[in-house]
PDB file of C-alpha atoms and ligand atoms in Angstrom:
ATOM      1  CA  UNK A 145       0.000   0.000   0.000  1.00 70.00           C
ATOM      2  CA  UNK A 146       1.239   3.460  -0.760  1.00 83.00           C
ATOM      3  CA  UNK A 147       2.403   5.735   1.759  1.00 87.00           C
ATOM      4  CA  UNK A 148       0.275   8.700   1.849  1.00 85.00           C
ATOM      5  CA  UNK A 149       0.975  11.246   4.658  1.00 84.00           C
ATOM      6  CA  UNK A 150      -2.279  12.970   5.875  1.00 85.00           C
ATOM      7  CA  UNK A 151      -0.157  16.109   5.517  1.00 82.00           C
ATOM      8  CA  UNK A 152      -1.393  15.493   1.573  1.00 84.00           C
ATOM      9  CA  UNK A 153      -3.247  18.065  -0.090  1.00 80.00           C
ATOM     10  CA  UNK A 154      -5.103  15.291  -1.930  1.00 85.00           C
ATOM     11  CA  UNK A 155      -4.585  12.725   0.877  1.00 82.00           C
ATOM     12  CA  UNK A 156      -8.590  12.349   0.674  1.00 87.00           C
ATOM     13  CA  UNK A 157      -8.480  11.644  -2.856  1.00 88.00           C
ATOM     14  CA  UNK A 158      -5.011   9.574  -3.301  1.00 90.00           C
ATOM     15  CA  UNK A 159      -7.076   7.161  -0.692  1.00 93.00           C
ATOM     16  CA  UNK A 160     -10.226   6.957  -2.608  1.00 94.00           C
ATOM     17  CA  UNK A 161      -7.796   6.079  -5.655  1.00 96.00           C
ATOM     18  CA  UNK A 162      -6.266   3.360  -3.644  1.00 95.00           C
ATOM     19  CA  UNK A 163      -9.190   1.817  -2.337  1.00 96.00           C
ATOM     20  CA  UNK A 164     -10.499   1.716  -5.900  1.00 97.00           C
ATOM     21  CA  UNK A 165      -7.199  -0.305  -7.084  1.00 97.00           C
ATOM     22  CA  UNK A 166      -7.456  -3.002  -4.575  1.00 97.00           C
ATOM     23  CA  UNK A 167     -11.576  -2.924  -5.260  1.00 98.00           C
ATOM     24  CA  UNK A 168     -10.034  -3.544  -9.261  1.00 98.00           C
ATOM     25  CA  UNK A 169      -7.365  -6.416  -7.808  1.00 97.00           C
ATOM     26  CA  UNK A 170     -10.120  -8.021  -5.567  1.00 97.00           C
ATOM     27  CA  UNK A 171     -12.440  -8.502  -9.161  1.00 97.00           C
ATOM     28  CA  UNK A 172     -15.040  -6.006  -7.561  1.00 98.00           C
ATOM     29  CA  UNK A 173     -15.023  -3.267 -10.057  1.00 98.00           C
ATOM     30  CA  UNK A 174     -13.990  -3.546 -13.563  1.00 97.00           C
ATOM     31  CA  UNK A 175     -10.375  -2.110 -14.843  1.00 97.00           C
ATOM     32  CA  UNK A 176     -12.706   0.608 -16.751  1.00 96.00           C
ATOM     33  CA  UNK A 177     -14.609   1.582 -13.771  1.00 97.00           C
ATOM     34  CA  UNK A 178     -11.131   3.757 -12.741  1.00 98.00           C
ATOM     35  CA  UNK A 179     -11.416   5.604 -15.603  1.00 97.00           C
ATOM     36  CA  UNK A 180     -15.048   5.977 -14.937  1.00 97.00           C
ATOM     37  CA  UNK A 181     -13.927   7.238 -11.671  1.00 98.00           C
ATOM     38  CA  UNK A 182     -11.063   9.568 -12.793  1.00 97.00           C
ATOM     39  CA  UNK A 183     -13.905  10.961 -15.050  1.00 97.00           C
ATOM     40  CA  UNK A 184     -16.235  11.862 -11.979  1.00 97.00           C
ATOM     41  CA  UNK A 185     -12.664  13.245  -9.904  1.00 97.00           C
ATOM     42  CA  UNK A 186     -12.328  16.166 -13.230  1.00 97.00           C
ATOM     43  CA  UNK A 187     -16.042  17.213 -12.624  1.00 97.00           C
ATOM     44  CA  UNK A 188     -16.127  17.088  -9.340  1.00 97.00           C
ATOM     45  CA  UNK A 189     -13.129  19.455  -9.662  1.00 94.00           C
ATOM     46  CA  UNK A 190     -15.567  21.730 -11.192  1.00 95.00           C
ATOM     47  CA  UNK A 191     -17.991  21.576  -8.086  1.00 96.00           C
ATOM     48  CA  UNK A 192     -15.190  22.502  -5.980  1.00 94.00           C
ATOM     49  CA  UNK A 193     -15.703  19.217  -4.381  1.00 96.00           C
ATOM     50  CA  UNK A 194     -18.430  19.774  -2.623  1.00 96.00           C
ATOM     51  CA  UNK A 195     -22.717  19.440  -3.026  1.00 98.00           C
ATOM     52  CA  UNK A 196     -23.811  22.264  -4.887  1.00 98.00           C
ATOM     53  CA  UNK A 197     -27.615  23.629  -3.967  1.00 98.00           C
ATOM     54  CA  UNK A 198     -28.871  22.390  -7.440  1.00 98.00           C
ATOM     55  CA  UNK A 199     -27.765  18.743  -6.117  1.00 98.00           C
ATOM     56  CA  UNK A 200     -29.618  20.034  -2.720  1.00 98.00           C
ATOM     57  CA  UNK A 201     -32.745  20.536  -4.817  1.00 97.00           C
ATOM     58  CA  UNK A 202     -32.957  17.433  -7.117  1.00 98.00           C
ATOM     59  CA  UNK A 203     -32.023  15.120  -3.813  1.00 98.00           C
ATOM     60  CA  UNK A 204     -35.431  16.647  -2.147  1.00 97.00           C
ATOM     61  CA  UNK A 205     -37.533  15.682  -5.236  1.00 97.00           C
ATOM     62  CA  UNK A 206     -35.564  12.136  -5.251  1.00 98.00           C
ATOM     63  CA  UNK A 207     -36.617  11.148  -1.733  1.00 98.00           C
ATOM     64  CA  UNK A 208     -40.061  12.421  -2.564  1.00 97.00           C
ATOM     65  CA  UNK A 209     -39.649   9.909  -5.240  1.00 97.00           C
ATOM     66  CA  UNK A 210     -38.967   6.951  -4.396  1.00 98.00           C
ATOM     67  CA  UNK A 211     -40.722   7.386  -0.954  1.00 97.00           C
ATOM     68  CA  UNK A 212     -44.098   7.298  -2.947  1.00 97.00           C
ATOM     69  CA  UNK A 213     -42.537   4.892  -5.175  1.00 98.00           C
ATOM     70  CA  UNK A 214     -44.343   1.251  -4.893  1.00 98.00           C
ATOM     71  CA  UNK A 215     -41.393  -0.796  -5.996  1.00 98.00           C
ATOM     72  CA  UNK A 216     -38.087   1.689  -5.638  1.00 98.00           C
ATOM     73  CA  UNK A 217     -34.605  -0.298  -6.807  1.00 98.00           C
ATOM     74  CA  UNK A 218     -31.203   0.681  -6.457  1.00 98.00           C
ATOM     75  CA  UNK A 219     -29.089  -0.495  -9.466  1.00 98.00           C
ATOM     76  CA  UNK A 220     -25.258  -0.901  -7.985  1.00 98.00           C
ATOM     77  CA  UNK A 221     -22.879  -1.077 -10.609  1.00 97.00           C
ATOM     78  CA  UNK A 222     -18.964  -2.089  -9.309  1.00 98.00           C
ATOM     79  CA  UNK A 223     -17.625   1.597  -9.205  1.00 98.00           C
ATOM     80  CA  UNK A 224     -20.669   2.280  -6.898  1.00 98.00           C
ATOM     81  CA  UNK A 225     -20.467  -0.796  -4.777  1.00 98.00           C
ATOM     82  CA  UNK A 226     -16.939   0.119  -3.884  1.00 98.00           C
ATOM     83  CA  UNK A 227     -17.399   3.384  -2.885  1.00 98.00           C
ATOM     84  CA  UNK A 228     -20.055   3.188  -0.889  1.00 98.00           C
ATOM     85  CA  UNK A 229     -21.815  -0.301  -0.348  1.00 98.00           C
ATOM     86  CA  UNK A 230     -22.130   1.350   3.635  1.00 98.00           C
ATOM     87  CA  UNK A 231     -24.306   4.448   2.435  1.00 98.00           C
ATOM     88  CA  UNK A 232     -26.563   2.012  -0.003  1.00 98.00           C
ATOM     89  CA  UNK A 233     -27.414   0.017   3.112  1.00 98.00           C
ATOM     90  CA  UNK A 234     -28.002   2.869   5.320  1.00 98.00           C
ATOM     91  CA  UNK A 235     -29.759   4.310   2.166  1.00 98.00           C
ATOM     92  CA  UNK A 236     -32.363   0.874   2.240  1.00 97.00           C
ATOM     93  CA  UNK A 237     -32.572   1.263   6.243  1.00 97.00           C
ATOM     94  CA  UNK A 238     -34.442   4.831   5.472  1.00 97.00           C
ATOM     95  CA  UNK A 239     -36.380   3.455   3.069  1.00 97.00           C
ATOM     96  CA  UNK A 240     -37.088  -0.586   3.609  1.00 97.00           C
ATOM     97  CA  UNK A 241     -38.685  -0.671   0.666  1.00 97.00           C
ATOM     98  CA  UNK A 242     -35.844  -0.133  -1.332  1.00 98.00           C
ATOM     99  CA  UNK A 243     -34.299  -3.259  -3.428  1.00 98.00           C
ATOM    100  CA  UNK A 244     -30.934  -3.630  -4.194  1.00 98.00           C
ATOM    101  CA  UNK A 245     -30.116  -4.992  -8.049  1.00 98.00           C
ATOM    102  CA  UNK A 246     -26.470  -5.688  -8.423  1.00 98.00           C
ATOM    103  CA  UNK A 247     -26.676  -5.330 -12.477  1.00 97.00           C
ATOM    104  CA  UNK A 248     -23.317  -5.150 -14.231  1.00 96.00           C
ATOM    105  CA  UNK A 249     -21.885  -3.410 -17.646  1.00 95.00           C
ATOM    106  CA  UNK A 250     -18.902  -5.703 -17.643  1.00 95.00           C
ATOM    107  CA  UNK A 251     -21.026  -8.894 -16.461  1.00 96.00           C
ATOM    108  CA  UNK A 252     -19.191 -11.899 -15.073  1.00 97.00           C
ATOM    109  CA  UNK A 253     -21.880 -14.392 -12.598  1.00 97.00           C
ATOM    110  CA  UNK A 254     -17.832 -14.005 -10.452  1.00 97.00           C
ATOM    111  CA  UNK A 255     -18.154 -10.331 -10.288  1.00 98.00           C
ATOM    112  CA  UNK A 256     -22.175 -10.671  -9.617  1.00 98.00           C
ATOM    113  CA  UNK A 257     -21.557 -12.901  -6.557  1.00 98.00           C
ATOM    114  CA  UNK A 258     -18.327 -10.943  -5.195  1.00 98.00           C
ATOM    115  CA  UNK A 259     -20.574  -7.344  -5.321  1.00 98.00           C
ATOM    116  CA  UNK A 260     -23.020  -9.371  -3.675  1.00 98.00           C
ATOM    117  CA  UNK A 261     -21.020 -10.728  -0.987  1.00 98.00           C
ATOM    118  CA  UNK A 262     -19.501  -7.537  -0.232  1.00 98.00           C
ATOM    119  CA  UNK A 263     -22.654  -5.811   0.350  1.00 98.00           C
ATOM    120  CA  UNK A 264     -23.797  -8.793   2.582  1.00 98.00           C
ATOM    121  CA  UNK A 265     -20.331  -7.745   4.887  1.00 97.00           C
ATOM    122  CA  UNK A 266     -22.174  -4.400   5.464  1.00 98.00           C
ATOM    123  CA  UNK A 267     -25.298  -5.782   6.199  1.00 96.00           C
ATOM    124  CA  UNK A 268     -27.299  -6.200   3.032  1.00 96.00           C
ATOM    125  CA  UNK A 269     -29.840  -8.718   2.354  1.00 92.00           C
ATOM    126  CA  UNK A 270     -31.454 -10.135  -0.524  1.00 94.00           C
ATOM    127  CA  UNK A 271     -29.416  -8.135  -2.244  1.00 98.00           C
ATOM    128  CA  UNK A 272     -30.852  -9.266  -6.162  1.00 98.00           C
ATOM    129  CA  UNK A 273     -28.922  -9.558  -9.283  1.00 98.00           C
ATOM    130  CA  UNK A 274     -27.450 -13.388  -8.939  1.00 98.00           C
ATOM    131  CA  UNK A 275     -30.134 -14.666 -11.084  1.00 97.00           C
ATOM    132  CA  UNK A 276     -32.115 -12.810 -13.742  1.00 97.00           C
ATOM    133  CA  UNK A 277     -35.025 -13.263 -14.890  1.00 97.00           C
ATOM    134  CA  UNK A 278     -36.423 -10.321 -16.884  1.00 97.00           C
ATOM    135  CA  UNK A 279     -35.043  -8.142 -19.959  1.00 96.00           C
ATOM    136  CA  UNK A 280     -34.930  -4.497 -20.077  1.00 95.00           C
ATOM    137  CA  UNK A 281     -36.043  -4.060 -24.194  1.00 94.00           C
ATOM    138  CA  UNK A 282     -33.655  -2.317 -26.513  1.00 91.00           C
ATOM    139  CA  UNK A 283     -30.921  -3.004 -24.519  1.00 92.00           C
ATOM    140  CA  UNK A 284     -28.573  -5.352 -25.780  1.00 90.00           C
ATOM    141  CA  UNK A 285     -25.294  -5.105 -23.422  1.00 92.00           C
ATOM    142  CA  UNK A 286     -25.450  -7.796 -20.478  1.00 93.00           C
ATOM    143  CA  UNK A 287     -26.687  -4.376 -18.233  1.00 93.00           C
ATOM    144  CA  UNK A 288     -30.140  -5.709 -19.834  1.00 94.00           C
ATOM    145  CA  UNK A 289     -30.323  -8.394 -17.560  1.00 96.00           C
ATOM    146  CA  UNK A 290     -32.147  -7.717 -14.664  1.00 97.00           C
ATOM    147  CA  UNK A 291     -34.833  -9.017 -12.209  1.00 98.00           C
ATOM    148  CA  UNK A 292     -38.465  -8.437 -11.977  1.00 98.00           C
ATOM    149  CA  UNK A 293     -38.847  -8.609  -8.173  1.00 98.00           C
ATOM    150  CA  UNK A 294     -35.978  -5.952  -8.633  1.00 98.00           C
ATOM    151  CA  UNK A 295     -35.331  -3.402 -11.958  1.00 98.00           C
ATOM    152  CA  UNK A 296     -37.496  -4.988 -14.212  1.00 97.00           C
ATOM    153  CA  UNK A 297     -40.533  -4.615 -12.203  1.00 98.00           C
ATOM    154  CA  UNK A 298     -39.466  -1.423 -10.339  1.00 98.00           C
ATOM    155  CA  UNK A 299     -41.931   1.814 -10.785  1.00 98.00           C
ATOM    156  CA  UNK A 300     -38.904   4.111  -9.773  1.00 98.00           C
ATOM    157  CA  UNK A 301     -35.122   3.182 -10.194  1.00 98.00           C
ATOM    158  CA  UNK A 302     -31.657   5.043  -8.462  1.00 98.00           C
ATOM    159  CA  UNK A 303     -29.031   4.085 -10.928  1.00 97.00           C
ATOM    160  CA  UNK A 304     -25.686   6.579 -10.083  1.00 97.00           C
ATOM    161  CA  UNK A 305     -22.799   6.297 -12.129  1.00 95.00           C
ATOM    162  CA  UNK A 306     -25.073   4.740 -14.825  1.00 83.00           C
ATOM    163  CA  UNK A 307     -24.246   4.617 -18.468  1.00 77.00           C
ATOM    164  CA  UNK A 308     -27.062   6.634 -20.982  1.00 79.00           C
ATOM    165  CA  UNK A 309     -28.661   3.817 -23.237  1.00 87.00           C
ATOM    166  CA  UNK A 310     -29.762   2.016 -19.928  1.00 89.00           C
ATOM    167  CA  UNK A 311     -31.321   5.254 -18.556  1.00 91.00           C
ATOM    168  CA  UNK A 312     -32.922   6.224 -22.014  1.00 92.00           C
ATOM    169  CA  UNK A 313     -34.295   2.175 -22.088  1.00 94.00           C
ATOM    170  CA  UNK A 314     -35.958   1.988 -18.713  1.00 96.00           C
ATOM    171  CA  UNK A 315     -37.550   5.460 -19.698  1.00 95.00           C
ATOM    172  CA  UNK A 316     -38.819   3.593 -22.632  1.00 95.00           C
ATOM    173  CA  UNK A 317     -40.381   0.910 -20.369  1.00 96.00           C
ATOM    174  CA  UNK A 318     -42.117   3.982 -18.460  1.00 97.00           C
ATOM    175  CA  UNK A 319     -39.942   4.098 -15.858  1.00 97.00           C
ATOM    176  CA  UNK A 320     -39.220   7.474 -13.061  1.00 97.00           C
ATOM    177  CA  UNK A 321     -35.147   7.498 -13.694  1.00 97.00           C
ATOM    178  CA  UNK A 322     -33.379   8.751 -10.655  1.00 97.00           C
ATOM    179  CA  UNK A 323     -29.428   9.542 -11.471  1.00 97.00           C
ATOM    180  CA  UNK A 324     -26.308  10.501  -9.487  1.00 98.00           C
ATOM    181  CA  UNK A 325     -24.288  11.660 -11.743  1.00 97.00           C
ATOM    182  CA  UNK A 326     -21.113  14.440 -11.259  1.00 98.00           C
ATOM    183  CA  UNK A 327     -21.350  14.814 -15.461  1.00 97.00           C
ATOM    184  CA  UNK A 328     -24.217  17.201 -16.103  1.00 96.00           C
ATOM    185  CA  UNK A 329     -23.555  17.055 -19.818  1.00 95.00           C
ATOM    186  CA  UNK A 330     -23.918  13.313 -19.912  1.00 92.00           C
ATOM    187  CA  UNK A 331     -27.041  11.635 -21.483  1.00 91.00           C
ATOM    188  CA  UNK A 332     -27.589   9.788 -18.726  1.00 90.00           C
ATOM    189  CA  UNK A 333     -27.970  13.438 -16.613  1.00 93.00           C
ATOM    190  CA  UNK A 334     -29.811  14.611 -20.047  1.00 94.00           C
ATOM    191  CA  UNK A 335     -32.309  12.096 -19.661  1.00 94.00           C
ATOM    192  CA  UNK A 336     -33.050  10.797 -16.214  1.00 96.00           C
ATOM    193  CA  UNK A 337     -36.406  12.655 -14.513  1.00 97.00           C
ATOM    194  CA  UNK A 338     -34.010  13.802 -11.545  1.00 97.00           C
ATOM    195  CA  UNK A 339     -30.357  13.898 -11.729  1.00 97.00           C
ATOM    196  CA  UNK A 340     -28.444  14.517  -8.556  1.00 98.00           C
ATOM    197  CA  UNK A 341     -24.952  16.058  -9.697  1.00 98.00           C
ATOM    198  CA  UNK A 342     -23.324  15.222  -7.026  1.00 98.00           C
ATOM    199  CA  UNK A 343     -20.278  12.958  -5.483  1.00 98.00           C
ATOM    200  CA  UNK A 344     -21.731   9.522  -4.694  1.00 98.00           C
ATOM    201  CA  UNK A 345     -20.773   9.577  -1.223  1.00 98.00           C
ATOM    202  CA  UNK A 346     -21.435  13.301  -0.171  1.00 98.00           C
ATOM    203  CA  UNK A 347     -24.978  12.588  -2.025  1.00 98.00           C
ATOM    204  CA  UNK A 348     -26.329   9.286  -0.542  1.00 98.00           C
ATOM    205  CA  UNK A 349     -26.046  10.620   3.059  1.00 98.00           C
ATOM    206  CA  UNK A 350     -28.191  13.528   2.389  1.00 98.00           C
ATOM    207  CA  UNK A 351     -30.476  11.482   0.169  1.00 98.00           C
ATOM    208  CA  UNK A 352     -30.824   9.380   3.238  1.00 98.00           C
ATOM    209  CA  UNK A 353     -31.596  12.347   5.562  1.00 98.00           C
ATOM    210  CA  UNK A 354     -34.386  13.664   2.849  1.00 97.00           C
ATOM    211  CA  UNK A 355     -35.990  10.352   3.335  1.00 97.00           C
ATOM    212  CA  UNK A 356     -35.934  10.295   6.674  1.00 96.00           C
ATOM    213  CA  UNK A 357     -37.811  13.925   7.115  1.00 94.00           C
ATOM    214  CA  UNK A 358     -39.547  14.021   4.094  1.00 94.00           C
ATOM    215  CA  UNK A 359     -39.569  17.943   2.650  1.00 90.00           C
ATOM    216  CA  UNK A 360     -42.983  18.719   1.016  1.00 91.00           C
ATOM    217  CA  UNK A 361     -43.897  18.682  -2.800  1.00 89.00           C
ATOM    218  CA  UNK A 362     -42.551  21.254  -4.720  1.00 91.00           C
ATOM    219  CA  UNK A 363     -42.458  21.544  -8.564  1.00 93.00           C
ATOM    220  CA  UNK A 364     -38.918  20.339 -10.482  1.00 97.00           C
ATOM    221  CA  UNK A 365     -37.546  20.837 -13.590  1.00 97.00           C
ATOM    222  CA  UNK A 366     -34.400  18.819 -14.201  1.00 98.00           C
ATOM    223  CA  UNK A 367     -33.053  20.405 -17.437  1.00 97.00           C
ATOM    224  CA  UNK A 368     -33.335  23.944 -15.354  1.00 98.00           C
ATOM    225  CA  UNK A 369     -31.854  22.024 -12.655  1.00 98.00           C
ATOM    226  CA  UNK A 370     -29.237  20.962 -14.542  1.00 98.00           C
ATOM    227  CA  UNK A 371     -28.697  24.284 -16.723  1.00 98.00           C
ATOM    228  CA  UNK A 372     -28.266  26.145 -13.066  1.00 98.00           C
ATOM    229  CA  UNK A 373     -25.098  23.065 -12.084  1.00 98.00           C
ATOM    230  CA  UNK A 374     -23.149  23.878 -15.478  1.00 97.00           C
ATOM    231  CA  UNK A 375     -23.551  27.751 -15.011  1.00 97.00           C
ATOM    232  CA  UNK A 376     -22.222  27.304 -11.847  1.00 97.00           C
ATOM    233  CA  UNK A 377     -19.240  24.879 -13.018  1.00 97.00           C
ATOM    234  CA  UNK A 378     -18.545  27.135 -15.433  1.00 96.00           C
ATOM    235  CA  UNK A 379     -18.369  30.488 -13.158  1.00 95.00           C
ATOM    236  CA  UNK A 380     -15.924  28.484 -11.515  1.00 93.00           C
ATOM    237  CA  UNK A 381     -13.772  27.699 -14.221  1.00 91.00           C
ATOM    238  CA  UNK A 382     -13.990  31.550 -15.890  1.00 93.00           C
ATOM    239  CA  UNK A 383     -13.474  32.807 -11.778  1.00 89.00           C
ATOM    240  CA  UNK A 384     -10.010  35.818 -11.784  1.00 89.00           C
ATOM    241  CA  UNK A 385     -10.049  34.431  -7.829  1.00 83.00           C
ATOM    242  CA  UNK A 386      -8.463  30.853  -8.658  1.00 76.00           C
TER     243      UNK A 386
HETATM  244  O1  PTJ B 690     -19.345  -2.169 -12.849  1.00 58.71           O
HETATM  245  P1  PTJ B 690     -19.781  -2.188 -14.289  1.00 58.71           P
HETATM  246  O2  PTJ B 690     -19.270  -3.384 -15.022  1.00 58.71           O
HETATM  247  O3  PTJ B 690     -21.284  -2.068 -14.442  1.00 58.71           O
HETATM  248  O4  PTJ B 690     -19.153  -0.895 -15.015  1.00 58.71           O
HETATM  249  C1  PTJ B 690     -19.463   0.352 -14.479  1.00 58.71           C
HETATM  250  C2  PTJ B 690     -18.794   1.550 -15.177  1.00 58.71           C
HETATM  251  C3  PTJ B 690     -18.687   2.687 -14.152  1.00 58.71           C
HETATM  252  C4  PTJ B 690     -17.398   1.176 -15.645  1.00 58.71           C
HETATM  253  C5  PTJ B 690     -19.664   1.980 -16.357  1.00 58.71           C
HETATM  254  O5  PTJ B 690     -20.973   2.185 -15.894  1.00 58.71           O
HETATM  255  C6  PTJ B 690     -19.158   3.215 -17.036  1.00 58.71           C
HETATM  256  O6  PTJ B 690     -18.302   3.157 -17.883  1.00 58.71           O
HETATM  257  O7  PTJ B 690     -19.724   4.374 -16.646  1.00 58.71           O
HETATM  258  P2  PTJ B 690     -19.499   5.766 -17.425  1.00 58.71           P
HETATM  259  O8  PTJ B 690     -20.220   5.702 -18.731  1.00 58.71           O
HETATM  260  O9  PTJ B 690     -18.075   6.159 -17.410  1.00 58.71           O
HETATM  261  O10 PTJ B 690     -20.309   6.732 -16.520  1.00 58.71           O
HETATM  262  C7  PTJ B 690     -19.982   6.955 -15.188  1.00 58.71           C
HETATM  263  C8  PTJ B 690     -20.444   8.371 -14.834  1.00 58.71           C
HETATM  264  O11 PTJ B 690     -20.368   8.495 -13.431  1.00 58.71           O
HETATM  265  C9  PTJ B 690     -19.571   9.481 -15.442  1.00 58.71           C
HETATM  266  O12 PTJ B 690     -20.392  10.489 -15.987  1.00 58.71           O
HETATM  267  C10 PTJ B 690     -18.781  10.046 -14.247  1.00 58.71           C
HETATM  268  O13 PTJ B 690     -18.601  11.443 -14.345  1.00 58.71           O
HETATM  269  C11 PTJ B 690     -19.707   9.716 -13.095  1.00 58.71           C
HETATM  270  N1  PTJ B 690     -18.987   9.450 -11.835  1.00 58.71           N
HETATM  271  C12 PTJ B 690     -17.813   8.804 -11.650  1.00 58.71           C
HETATM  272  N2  PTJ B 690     -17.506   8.732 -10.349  1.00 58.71           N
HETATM  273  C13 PTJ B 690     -18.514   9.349  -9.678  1.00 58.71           C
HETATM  274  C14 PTJ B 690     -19.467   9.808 -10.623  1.00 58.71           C
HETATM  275  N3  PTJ B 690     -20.585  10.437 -10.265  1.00 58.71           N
HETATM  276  C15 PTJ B 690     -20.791  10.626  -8.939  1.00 58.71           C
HETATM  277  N4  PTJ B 690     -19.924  10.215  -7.982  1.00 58.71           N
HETATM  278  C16 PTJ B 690     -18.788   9.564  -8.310  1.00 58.71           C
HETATM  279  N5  PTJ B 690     -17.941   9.127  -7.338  1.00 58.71           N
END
């Protein structure tokens, strides 16, 4: 392991990284999923690092969401799964309603079982995924697997760090699209009902608190949403102060 002294401006960060190589050696998240990650480190660079009050917004209207939501699913992908299986559980103890769908870009039944069996080490249950049963249509990478006690029968689904086809297909079946997503310019942010640009692990915590005090309904647009998060990305970059 790398020697990284907390004195480390990016000591934070440089530890994320590591954790995500051994989650790589340990067959947990794909070799891709880094550069997935190093992808979400450059925006969130943008955010200064930290939840901005668009994210704020579109997490209220999530909880709302999937509280009224009759069969919510969260779809964990490998990335997400290593970087915070603990908040996904805590996540499904504010919300027992919630399913967990372990459903994979880069599908191997080893992989399947490993994500599985490292959310069951923090406490998950019937976590789903293992054995699918259902097809999402149009979608022909193995990420169309799913299950129908899980995604394929869900009314609302919380898929962060998802890929766009996936989110524009389980629109297509009529499904409410939740993202968490630090790319506002992706499709997937484009075309979800409610994307949360946000870090993964700043956002689920808050999600989590939203659920468990419930704000009241309030209207949402998420393309004004998400026009507000790139203004304010790109006042940072064009900011004389840095
Ligand atoms: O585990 P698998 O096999 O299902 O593969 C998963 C990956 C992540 C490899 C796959 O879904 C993928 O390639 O994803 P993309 O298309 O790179 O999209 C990931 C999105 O998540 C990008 O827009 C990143 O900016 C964003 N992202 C990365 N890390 C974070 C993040 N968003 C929030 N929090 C993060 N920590």
């Amino acid at each position: 392991m790398t020697n990284i002294p907390d004195s480390h401006p990016r000591a934070k960060s440089l530890r994320v990284r590591e954790a995500m190589k051994a989650a790589v050696d340990a067959g947990l998240v794909h070799g891709t999923g880094l550069i997935a990650h190093g992808r979400g480190e450059a925006f969130d660079y943008l955010l200064g690092e930290q939840t901005p009050p668009e994210a704020k917004e579109a997490i209220r209207h999530a909880a709302r969401l999937l509280s009224n939501a009759k069969q919510p699913v969260l779809s964990l992908n490998g990335n997400v799964v290593a970087l915070a299986a603990r908040q996904c559980v805590a996540l499904q103890g504010a919300l027992p309603d919630l399913r967990l769908e372990v459903n994979l870009f880069h599908r191997t039944p080893a992989r399947v079982e490993a994500l599985i069996r490292a959310l069951g080490q923090v406490g998950a249950s019937n976590v789903l995924g293992m054995h699918p049963d259902a097809r999402i249509p149009g979608l022909d990478s193995d990420r169309g697997q799913c299950c129908q006690a899980g995604i394929g029968g869900a009314d609302v689904v919380l898929v962060p760090l998802e890929d766009g086809d996936r989110c524009q297909a389980l629109k297509a079946m009529g499904k409410t699209v939740i993202t968490i997503d630090l790319n506002p310019l992706s499709r997937t942010a484009r075309s979800a009902d409610v994307t949360i640009v946000d870090e993964l692990t700043r956002a689920l915590p808050l999600l989590e608190a939203a659920l468990e005090d419930l704000p009241p309904p309030a209207d949402y647009d998420n393309n004004a949403v998400l026009a507000r998060v790139r203004l304010r990305m790109a006042a940072l970059m064009t900011s004389p102060d840095l």
